[in-house]
PDB file of C-alpha atoms in Angstrom:
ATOM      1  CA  UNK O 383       0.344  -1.313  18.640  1.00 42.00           C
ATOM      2  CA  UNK O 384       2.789  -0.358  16.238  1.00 48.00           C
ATOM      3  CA  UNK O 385       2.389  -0.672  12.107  1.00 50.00           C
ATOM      4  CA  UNK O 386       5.974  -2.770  12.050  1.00 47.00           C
ATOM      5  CA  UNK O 387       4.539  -5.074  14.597  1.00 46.00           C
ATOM      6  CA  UNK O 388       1.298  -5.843  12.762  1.00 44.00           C
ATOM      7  CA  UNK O 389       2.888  -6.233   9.345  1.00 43.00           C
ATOM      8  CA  UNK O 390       4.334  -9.492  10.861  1.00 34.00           C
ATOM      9  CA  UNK O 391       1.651 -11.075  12.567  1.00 41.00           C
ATOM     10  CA  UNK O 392      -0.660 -13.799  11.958  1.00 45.00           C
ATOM     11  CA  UNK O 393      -2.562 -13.447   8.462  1.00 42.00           C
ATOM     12  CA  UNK O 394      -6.080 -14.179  10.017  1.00 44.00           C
ATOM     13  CA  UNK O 395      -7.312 -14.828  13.689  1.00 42.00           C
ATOM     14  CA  UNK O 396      -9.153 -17.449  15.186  1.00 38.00           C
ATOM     15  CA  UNK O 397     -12.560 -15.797  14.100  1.00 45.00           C
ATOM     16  CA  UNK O 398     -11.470 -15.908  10.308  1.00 45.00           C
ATOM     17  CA  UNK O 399      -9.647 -19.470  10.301  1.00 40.00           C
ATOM     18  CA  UNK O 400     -13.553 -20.655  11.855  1.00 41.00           C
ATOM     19  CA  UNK O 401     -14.544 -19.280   8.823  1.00 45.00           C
ATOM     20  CA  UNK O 402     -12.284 -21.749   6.799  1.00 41.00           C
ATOM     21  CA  UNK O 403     -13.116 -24.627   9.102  1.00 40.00           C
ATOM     22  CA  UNK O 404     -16.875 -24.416   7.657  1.00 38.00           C
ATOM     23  CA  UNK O 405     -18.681 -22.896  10.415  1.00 42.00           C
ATOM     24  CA  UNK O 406     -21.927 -21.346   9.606  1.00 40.00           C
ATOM     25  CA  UNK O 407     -20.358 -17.609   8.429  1.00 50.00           C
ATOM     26  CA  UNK O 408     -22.719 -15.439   9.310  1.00 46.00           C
ATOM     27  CA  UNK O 409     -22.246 -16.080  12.921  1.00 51.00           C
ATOM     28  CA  UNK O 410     -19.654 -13.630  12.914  1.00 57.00           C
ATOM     29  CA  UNK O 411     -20.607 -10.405  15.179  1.00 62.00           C
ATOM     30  CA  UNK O 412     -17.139  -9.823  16.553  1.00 87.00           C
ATOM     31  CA  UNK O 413     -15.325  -7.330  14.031  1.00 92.00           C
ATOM     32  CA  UNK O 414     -13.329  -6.648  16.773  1.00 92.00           C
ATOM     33  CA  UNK O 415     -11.850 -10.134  16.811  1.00 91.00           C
ATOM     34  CA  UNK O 416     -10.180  -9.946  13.275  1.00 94.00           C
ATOM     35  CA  UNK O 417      -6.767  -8.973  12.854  1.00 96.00           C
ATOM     36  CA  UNK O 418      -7.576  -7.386   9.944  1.00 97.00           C
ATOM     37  CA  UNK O 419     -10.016  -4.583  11.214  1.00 97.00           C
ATOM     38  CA  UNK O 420      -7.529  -4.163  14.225  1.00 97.00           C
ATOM     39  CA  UNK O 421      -4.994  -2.744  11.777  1.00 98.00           C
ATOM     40  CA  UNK O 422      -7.443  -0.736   9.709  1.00 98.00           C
ATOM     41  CA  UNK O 423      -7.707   0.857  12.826  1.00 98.00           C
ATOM     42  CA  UNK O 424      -4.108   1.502  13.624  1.00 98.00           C
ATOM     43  CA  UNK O 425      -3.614   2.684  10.101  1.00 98.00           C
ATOM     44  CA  UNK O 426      -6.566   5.347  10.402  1.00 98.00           C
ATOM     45  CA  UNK O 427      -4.994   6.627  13.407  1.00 97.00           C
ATOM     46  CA  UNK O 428      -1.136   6.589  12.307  1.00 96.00           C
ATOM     47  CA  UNK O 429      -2.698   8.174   8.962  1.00 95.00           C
ATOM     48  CA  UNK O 430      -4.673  10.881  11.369  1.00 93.00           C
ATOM     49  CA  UNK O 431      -0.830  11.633  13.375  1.00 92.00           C
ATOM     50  CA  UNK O 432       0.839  11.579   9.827  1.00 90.00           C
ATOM     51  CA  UNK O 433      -1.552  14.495   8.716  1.00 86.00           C
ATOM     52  CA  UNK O 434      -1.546  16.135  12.138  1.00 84.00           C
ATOM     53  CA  UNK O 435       2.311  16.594  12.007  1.00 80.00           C
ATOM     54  CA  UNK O 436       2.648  17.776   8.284  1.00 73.00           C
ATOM     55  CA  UNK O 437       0.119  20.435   9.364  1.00 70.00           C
ATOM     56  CA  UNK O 438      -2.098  19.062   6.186  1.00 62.00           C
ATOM     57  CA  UNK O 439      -6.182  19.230   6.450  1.00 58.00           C
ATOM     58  CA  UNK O 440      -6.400  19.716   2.765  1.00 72.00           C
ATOM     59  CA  UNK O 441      -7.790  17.771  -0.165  1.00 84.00           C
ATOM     60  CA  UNK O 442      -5.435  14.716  -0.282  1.00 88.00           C
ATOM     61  CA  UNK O 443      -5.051  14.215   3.490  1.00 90.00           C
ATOM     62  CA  UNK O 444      -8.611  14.723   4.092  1.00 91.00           C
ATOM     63  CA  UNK O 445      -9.281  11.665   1.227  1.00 94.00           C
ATOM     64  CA  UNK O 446      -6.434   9.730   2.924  1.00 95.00           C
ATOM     65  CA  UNK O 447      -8.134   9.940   6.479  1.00 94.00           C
ATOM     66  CA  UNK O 448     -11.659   9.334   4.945  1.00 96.00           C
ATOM     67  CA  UNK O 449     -10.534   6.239   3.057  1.00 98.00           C
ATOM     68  CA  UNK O 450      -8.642   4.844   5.563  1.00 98.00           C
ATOM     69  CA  UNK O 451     -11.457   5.280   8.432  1.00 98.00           C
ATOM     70  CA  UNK O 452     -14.071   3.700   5.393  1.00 98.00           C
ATOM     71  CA  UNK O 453     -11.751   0.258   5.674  1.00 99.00           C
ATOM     72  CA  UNK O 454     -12.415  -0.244   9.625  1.00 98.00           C
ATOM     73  CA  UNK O 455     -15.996   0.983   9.099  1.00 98.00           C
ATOM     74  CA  UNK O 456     -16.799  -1.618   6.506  1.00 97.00           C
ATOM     75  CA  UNK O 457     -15.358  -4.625   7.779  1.00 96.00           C
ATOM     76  CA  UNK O 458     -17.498  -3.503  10.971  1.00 96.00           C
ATOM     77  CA  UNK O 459     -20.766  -3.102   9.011  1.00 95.00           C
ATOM     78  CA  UNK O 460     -20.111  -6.102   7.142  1.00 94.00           C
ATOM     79  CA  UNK O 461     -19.944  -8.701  10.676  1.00 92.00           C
ATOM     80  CA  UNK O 462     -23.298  -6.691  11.736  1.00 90.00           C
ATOM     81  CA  UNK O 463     -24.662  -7.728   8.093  1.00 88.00           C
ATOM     82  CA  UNK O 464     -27.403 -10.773   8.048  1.00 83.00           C
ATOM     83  CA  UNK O 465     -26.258 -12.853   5.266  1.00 88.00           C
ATOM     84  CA  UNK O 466     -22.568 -13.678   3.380  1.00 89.00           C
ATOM     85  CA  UNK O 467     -23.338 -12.022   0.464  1.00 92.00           C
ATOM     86  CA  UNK O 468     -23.503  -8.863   2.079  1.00 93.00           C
ATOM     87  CA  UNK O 469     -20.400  -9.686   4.256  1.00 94.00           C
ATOM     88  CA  UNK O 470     -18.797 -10.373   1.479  1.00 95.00           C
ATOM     89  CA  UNK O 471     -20.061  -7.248  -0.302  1.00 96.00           C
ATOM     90  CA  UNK O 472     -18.993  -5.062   2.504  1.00 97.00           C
ATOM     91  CA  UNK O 473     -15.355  -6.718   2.429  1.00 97.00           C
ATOM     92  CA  UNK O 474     -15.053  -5.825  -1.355  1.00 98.00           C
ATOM     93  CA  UNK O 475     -15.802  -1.801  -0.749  1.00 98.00           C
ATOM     94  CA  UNK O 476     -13.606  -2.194   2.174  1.00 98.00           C
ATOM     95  CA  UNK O 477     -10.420  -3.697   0.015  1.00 98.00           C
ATOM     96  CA  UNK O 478     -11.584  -0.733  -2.487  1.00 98.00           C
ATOM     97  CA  UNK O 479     -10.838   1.539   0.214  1.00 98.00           C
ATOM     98  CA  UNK O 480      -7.576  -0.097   0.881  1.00 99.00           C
ATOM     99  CA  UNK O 481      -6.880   0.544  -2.243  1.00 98.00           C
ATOM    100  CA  UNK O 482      -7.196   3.852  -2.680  1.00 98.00           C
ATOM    101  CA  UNK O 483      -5.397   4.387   0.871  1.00 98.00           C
ATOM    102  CA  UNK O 484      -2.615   2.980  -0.920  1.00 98.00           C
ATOM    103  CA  UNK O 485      -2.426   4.892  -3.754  1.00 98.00           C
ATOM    104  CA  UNK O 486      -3.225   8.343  -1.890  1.00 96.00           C
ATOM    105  CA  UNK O 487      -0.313   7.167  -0.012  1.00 97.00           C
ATOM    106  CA  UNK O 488       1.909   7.082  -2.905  1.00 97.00           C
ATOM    107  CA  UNK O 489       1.213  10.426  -3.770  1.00 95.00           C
ATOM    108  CA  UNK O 490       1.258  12.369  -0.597  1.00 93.00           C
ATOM    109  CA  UNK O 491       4.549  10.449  -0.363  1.00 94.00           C
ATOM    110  CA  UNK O 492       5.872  11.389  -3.839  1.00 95.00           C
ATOM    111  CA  UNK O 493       4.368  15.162  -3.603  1.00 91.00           C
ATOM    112  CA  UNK O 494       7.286  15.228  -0.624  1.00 90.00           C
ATOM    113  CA  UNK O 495       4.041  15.292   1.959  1.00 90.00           C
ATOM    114  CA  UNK O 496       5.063  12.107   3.858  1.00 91.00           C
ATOM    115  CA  UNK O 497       8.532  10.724   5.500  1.00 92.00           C
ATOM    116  CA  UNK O 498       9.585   7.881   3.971  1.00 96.00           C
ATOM    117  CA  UNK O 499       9.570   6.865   8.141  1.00 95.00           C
ATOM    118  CA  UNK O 500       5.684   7.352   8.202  1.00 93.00           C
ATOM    119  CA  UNK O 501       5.364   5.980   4.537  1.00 96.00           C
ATOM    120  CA  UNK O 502       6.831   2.404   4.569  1.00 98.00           C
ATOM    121  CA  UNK O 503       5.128   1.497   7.494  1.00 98.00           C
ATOM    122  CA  UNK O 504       1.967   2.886   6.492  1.00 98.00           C
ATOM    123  CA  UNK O 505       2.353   1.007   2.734  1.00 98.00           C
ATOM    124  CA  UNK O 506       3.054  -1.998   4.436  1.00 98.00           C
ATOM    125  CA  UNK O 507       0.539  -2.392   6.561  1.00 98.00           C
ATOM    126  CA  UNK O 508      -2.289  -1.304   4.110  1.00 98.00           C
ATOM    127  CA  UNK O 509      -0.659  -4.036   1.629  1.00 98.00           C
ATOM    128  CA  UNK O 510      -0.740  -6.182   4.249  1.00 98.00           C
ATOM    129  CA  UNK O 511      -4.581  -5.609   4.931  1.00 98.00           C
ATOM    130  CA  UNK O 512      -5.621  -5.901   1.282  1.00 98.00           C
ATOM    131  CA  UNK O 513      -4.207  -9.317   1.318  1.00 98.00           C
ATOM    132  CA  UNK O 514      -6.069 -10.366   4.469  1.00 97.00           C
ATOM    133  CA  UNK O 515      -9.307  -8.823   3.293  1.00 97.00           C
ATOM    134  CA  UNK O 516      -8.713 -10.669  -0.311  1.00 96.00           C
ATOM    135  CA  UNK O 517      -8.236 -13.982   1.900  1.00 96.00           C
ATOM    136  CA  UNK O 518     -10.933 -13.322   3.511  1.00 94.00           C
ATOM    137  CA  UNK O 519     -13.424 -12.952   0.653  1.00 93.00           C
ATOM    138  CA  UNK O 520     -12.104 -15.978  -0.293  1.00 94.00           C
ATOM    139  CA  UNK O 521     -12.634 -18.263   2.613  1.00 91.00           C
ATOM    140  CA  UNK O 522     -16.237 -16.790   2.361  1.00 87.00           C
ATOM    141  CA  UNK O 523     -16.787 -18.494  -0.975  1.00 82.00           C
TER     142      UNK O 523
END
């Protein structure tokens, strides 16, 4: 699925929104259900083909694919967690990861390491998912 298709898609799916219709919220097993670990995973792998074709293993790029794999991974431990506390938890480390996708972004970008082409989409999308993850904190509390 391509990034500028998931950018403008629905802010949570049907597993999240039973979250905000008061279902009991640790029922949730199915990471692969949410939207928002969908495009984690999208990201990780346009992030992987971003650092394949600028030839770059090094330092940054190796951060950037870390960090971007450690948003998927967390949402994912998070679901498998027992109580919402720890979901929660897990969704917090997982928005910090976002975060510093986003700014590792920036400065592969500005260090003339990234397209703007790749960038944009790439900045959009992990916007996009620190949003969802934020909302989805939320509807946990």
């Amino acid at each position: 699925m391509a990034l500028a298709a998931l950018g403008a898609g629905r802010a949570l799916d049907v597993c999240a929104r039973s979250l905000l219709g008061g279902e009991r919220k640790t029922d949730m097993h199915r990471y692969e259900d949410l939207v928002v670990w969908r495009m984690s995973v999208d990201l990780a792998v346009a992030i992987e083909a971003a650092s394949n074709r600028a030839r770059r293993t090094g330092g940054l790029f190796n951060q950037l694919r870390r960090a971007a794999v450690s948003i998927g991974s967390n949402i994912a431990e998070g679901c498998g967690r027992a109580t919402d506390n720890e979901f929660i938890h897990f969704l917090s480390i997982a928005r910090g990861s976002a975060a510093e996708v986003d700014t590792q972004l920036r400065i592969a970008f500005r260090s003339g390491h990234l397209s703007r082409a790749s960038f944009d989409p790439m900045l959009a999308s992990v916007q996009r998912i620190r949003w969802m993850l934020t909302a989805l904190m939320r509807a946990q509390t």
